[in-house]
PDB file of N, CA, C and O in Angstrom:
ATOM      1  N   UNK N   1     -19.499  13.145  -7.039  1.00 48.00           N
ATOM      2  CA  UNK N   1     -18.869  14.209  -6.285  1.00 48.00           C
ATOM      3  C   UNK N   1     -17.407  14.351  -6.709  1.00 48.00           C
ATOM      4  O   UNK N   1     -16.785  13.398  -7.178  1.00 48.00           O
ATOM      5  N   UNK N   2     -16.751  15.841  -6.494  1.00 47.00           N
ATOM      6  CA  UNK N   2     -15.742  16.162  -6.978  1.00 47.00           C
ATOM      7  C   UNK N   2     -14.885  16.593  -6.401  1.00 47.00           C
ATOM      8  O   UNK N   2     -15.599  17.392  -5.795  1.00 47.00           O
ATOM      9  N   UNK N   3     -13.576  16.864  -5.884  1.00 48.00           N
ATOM     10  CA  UNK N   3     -12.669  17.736  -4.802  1.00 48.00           C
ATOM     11  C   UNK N   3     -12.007  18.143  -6.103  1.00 48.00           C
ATOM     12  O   UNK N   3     -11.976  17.666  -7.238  1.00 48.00           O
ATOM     13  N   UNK N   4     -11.476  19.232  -5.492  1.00 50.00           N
ATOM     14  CA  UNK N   4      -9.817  20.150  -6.076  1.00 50.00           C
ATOM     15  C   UNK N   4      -8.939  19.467  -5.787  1.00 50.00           C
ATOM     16  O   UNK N   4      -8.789  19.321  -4.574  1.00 50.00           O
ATOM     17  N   UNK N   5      -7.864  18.663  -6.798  1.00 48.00           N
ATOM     18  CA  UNK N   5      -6.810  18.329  -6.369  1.00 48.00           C
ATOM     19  C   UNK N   5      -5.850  19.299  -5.841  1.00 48.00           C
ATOM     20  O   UNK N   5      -6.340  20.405  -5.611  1.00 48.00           O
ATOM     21  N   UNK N   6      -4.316  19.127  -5.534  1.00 52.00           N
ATOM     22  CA  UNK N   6      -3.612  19.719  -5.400  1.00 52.00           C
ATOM     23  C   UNK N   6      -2.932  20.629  -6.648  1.00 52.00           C
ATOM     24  O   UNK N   6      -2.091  21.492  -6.396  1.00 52.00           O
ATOM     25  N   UNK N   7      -3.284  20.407  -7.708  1.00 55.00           N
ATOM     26  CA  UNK N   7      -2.556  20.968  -8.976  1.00 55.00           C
ATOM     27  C   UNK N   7      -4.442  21.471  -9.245  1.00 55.00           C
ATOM     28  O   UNK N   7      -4.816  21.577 -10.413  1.00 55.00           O
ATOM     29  N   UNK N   8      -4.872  21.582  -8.762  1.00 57.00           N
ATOM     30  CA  UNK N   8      -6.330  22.468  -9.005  1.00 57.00           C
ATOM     31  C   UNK N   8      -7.454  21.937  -9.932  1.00 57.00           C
ATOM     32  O   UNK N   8      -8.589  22.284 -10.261  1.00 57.00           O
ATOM     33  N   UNK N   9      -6.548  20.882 -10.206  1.00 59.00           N
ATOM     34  CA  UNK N   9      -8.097  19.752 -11.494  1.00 59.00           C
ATOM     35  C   UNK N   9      -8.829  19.123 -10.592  1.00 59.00           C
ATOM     36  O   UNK N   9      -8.522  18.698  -9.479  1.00 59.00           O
ATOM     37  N   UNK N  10     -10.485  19.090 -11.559  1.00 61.00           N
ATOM     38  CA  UNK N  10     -11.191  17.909 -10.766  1.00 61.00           C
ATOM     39  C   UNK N  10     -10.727  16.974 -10.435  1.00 61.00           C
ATOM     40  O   UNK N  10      -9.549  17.032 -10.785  1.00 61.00           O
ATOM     41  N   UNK N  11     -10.947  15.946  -9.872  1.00 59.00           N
ATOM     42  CA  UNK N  11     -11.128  14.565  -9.762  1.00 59.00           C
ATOM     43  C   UNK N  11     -11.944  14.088  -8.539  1.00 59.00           C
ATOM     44  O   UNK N  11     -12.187  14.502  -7.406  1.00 59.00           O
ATOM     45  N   UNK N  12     -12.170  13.307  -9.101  1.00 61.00           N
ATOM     46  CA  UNK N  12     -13.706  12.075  -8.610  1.00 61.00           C
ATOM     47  C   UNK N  12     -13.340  11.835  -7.174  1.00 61.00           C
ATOM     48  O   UNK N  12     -12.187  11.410  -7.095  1.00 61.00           O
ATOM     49  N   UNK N  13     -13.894  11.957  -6.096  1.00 61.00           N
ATOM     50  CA  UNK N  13     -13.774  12.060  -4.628  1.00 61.00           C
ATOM     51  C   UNK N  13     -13.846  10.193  -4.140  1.00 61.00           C
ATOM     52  O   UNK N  13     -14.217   9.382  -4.988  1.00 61.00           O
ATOM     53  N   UNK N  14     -13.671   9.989  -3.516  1.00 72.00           N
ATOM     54  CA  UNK N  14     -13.401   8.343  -3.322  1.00 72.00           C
ATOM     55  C   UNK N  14     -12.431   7.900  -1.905  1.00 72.00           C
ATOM     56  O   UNK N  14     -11.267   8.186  -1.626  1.00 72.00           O
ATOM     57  N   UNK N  15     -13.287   7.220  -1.296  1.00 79.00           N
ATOM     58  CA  UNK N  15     -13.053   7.010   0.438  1.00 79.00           C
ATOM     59  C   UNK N  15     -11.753   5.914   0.113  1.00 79.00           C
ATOM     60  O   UNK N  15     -11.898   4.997  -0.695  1.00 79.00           O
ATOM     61  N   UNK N  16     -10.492   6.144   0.848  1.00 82.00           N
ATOM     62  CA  UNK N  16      -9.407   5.465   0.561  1.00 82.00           C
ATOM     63  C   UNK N  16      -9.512   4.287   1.159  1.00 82.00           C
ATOM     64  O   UNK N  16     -10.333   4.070   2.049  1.00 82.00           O
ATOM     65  N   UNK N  17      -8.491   3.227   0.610  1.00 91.00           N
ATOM     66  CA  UNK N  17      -9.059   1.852   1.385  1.00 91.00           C
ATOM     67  C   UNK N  17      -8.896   1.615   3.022  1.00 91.00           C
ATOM     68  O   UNK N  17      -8.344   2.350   3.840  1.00 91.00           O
ATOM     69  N   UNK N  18      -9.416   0.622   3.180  1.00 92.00           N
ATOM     70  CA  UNK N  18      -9.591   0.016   4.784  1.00 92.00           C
ATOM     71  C   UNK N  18      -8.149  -0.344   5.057  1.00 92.00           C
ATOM     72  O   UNK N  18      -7.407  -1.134   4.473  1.00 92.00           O
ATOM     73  N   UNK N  19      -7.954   0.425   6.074  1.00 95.00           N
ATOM     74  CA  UNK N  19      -6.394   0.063   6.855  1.00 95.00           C
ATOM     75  C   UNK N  19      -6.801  -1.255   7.534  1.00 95.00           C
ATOM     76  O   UNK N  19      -7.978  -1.557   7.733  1.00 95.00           O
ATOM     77  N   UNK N  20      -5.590  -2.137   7.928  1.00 97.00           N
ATOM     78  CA  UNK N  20      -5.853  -3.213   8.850  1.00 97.00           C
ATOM     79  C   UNK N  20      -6.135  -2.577  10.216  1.00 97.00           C
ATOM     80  O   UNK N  20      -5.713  -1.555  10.756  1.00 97.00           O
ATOM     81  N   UNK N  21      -7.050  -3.597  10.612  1.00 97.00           N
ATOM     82  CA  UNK N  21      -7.442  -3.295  12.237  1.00 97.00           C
ATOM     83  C   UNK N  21      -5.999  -3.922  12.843  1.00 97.00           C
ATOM     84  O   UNK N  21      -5.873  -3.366  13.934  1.00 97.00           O
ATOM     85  N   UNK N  22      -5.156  -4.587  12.689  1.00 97.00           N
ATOM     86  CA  UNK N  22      -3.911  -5.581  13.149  1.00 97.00           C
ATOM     87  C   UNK N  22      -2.845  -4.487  13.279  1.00 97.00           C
ATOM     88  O   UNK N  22      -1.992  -4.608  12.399  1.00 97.00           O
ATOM     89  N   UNK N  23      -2.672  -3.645  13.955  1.00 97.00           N
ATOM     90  CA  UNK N  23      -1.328  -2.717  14.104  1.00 97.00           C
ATOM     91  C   UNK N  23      -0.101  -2.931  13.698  1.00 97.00           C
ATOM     92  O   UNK N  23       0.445  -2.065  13.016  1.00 97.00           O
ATOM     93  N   UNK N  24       0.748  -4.420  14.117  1.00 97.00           N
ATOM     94  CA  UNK N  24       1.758  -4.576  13.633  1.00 97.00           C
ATOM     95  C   UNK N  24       1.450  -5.089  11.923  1.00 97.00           C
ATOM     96  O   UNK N  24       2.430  -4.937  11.194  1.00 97.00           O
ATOM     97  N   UNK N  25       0.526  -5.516  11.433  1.00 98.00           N
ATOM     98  CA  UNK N  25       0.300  -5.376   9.948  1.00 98.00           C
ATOM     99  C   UNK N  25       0.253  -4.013   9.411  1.00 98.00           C
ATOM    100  O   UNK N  25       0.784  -3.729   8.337  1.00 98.00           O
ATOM    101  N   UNK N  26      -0.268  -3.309  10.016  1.00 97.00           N
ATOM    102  CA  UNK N  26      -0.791  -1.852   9.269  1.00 97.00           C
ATOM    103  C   UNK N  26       0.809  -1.205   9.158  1.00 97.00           C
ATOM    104  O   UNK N  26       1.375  -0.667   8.206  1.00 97.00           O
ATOM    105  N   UNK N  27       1.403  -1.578  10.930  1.00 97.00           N
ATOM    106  CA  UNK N  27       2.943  -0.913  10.998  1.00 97.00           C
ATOM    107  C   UNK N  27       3.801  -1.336   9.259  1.00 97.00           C
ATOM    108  O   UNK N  27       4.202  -0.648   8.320  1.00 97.00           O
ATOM    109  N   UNK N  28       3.770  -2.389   9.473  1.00 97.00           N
ATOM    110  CA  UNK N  28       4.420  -2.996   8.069  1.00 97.00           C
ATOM    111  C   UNK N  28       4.207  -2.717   7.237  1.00 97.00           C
ATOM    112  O   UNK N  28       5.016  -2.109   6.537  1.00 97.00           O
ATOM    113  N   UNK N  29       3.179  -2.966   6.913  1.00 97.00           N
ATOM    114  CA  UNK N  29       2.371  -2.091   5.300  1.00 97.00           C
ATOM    115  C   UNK N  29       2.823  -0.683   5.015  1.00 97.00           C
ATOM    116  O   UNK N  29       3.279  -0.231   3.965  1.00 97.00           O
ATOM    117  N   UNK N  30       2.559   0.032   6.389  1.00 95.00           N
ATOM    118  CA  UNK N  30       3.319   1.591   6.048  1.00 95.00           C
ATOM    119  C   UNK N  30       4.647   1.872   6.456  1.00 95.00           C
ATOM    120  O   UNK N  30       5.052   3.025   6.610  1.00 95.00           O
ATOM    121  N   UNK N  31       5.591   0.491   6.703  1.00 94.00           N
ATOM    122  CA  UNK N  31       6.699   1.175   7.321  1.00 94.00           C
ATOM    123  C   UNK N  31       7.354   0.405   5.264  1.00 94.00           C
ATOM    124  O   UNK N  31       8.428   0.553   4.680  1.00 94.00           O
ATOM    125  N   UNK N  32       6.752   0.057   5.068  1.00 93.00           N
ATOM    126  CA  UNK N  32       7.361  -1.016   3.568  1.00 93.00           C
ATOM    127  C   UNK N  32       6.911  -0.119   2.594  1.00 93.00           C
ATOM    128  O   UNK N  32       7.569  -0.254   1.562  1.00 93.00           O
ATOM    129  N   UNK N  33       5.798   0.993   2.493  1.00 92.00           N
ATOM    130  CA  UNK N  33       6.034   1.845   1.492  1.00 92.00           C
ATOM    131  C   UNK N  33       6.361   3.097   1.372  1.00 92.00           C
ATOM    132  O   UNK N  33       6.427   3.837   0.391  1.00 92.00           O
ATOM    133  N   UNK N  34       6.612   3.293   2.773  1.00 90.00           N
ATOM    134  CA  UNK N  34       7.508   4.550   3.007  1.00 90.00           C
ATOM    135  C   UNK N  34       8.788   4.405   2.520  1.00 90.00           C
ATOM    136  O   UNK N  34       9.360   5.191   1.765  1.00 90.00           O
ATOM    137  N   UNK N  35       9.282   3.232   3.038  1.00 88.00           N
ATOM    138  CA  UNK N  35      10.510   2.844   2.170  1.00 88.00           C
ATOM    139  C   UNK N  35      10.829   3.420   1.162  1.00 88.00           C
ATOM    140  O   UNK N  35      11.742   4.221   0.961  1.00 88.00           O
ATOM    141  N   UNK N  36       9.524   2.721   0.037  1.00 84.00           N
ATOM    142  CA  UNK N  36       9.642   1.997  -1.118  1.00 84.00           C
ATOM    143  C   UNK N  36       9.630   3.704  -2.071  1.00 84.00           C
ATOM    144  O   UNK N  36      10.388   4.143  -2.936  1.00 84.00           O
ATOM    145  N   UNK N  37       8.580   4.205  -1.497  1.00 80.00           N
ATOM    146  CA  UNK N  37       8.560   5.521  -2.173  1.00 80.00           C
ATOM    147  C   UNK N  37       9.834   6.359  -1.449  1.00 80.00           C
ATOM    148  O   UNK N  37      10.346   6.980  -2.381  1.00 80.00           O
ATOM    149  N   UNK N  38      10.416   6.594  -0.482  1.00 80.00           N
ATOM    150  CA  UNK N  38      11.405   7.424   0.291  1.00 80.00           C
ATOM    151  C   UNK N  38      12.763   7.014  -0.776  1.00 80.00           C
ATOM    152  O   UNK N  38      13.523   7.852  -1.259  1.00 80.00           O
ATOM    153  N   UNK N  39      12.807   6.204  -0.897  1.00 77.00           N
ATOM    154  CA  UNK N  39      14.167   5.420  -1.829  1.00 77.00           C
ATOM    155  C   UNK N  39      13.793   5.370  -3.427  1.00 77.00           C
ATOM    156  O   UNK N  39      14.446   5.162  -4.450  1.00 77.00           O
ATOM    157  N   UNK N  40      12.320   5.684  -3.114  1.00 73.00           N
ATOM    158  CA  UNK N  40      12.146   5.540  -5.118  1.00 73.00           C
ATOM    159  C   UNK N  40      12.867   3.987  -5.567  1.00 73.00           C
ATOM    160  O   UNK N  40      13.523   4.139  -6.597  1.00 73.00           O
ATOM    161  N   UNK N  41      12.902   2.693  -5.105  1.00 76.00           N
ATOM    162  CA  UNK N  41      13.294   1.914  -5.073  1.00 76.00           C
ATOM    163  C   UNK N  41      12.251   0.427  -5.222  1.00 76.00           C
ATOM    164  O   UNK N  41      12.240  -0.555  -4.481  1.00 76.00           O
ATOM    165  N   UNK N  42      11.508   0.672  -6.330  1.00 73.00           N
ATOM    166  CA  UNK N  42      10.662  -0.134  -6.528  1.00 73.00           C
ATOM    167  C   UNK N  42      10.986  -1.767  -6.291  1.00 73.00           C
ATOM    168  O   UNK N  42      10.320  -2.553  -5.618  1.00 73.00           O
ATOM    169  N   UNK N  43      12.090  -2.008  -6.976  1.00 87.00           N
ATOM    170  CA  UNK N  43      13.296  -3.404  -6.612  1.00 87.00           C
ATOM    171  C   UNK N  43      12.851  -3.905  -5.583  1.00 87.00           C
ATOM    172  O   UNK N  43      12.391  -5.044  -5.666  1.00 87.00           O
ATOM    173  N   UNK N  44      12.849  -3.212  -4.292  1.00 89.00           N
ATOM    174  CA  UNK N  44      12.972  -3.231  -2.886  1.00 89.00           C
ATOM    175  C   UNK N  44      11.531  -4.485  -2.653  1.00 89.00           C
ATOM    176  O   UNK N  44      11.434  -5.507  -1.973  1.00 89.00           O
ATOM    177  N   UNK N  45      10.651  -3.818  -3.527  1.00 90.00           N
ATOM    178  CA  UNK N  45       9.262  -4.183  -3.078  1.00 90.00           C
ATOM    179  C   UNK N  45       9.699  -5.817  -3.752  1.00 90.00           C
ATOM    180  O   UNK N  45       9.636  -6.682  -2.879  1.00 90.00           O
ATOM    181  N   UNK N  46      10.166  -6.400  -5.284  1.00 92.00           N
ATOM    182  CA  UNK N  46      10.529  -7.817  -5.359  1.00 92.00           C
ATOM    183  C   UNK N  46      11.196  -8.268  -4.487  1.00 92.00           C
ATOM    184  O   UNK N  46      10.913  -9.346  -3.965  1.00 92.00           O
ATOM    185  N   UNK N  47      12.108  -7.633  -4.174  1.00 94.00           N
ATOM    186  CA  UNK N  47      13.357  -8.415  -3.268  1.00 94.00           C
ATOM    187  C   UNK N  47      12.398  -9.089  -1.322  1.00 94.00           C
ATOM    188  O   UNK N  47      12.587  -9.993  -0.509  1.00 94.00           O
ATOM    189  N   UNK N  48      11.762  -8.318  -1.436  1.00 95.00           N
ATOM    190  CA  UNK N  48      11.063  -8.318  -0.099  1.00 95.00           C
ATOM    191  C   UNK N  48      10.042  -9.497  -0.493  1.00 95.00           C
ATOM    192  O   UNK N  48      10.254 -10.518   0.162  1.00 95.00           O
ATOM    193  N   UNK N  49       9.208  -9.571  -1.218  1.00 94.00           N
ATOM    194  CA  UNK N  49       8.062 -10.629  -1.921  1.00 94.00           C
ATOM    195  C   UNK N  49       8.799 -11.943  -1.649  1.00 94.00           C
ATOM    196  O   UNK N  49       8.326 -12.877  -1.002  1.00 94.00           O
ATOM    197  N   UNK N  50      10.213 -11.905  -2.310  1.00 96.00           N
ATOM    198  CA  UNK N  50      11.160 -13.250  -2.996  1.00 96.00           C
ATOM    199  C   UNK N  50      11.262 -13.683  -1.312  1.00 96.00           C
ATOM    200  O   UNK N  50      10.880 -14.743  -0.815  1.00 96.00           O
ATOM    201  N   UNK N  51      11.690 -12.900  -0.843  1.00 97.00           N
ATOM    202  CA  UNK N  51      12.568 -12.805   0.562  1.00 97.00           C
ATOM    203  C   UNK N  51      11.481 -13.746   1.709  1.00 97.00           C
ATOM    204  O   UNK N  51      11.653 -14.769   2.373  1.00 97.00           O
ATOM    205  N   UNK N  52      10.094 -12.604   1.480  1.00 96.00           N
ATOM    206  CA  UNK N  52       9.084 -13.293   2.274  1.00 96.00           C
ATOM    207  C   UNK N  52       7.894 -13.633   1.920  1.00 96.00           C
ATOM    208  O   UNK N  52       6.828 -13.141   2.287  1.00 96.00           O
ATOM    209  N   UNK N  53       8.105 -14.567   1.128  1.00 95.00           N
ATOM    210  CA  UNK N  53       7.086 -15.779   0.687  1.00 95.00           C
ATOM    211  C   UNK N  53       6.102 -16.222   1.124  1.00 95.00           C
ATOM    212  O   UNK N  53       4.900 -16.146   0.867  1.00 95.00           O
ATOM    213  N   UNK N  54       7.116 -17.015   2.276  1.00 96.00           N
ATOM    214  CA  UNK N  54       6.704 -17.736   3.176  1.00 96.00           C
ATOM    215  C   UNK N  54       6.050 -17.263   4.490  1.00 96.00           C
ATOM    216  O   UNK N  54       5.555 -17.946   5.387  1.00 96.00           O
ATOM    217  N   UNK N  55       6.164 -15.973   4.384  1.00 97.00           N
ATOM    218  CA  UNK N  55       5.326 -15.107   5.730  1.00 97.00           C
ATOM    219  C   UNK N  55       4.591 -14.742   5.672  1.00 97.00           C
ATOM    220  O   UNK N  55       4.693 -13.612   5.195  1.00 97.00           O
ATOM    221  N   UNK N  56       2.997 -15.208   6.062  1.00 96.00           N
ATOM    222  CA  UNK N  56       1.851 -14.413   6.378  1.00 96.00           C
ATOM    223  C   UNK N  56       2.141 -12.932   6.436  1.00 96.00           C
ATOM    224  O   UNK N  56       1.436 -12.206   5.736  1.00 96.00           O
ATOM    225  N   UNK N  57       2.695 -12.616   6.870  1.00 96.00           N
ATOM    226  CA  UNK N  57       2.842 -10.759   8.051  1.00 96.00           C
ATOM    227  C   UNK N  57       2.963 -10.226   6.308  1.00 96.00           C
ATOM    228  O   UNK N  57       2.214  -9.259   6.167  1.00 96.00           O
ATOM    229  N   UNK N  58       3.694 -10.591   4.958  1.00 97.00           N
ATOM    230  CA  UNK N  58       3.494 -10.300   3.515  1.00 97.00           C
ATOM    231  C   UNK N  58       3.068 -10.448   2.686  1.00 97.00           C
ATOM    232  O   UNK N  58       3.370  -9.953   1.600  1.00 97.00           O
ATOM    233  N   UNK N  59       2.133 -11.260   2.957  1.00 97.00           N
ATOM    234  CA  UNK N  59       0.983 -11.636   2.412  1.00 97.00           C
ATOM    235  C   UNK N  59       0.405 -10.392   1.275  1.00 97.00           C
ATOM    236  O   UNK N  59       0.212 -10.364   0.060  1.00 97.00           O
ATOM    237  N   UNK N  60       0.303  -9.710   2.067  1.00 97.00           N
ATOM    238  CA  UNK N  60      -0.529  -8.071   1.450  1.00 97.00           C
ATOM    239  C   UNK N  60       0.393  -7.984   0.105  1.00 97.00           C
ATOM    240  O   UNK N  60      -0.255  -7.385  -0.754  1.00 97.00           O
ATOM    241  N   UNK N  61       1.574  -8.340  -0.340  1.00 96.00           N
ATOM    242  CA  UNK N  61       2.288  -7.705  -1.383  1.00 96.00           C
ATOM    243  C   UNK N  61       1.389  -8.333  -2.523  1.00 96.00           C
ATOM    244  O   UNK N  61       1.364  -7.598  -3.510  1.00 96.00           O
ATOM    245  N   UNK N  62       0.649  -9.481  -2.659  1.00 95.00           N
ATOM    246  CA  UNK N  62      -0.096 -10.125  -3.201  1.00 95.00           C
ATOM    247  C   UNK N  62      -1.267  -9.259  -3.926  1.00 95.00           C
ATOM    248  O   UNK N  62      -1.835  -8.441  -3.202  1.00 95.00           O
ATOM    249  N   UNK N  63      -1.715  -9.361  -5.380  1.00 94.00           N
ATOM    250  CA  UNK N  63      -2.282  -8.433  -5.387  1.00 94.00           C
ATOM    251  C   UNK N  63      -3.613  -8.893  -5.654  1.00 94.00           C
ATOM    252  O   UNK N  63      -4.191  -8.523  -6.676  1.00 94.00           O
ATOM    253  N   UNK N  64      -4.133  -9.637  -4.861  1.00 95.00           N
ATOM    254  CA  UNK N  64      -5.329 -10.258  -4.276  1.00 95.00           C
ATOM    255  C   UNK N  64      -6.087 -10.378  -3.414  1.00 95.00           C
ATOM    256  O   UNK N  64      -7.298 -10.596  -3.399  1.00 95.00           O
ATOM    257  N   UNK N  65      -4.889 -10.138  -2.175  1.00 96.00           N
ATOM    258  CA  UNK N  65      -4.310  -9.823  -0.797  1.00 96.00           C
ATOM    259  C   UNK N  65      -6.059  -8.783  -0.619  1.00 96.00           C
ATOM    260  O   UNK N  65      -6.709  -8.458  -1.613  1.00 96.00           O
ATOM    261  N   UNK N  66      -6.411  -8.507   0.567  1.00 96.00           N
ATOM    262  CA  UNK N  66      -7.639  -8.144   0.696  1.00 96.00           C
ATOM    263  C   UNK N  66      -6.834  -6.476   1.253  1.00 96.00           C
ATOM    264  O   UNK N  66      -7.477  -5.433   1.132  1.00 96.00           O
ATOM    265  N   UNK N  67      -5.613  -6.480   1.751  1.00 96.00           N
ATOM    266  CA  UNK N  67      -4.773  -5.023   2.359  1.00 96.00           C
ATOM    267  C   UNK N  67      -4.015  -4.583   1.093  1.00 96.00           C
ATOM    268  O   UNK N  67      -3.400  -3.517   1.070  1.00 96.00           O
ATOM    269  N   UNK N  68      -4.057  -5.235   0.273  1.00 95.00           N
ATOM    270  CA  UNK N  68      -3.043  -5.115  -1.427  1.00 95.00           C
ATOM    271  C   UNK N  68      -3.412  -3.384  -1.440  1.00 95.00           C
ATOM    272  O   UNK N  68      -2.508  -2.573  -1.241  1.00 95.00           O
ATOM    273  N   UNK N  69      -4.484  -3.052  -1.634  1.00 93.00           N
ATOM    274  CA  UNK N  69      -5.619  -1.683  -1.723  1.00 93.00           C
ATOM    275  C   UNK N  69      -4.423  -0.521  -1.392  1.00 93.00           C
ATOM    276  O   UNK N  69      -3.675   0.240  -2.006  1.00 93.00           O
ATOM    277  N   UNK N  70      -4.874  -1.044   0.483  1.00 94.00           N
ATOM    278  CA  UNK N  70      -4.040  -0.323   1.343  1.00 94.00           C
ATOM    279  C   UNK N  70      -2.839  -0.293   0.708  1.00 94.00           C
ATOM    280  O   UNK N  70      -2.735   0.657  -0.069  1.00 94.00           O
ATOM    281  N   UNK N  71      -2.126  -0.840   0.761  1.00 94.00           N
ATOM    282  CA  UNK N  71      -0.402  -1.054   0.891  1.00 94.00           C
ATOM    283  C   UNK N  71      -0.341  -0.360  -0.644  1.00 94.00           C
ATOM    284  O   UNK N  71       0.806  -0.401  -1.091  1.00 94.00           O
ATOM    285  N   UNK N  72      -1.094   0.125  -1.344  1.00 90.00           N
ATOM    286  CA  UNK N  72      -0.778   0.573  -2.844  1.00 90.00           C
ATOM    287  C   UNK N  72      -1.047   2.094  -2.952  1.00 90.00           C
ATOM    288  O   UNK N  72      -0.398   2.872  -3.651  1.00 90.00           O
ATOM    289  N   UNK N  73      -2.240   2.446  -2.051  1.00 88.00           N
ATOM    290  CA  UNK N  73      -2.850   3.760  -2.011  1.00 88.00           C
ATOM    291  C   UNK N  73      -1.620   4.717  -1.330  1.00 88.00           C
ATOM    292  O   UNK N  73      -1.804   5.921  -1.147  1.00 88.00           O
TER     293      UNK N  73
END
């Protein structure tokens, strides 16, 4: 199956990934690439990784991470 993009070419139709059921995860995930794209500030996304390592709640920056999907789409 096929949709119209926005610039009017095919492309291949495809169900976007699984948001977290965890709200304050999902909050994070989309409040960290709104950022990241709003600032065009890719940096942002290492400095944050380096920063939080050690925190589950960033886990997702991981690109293994089972929300990696999410947080990229």
């Amino acid at each position: 199956d096929y949709h119209r993009s926005p610039r009017g070419s095919r492309e291949p139709m495809y169900d976007p990934p699984l948001a977290p059921e965890d709200s304050k995860l999902k909050d994070v995930i989309d409040k960290l690439a709104g950022s990241i794209v709003q600032g065009n500030n890719p940096q942002l996304e290492d400095m944050i990784k380096q920063n939080q390592k050690d925190n589950p709640l960033f886990a997702f920056l991981d690109d293994s991470h089972e929300f990696n999907n999410y947080y990229r789409w």
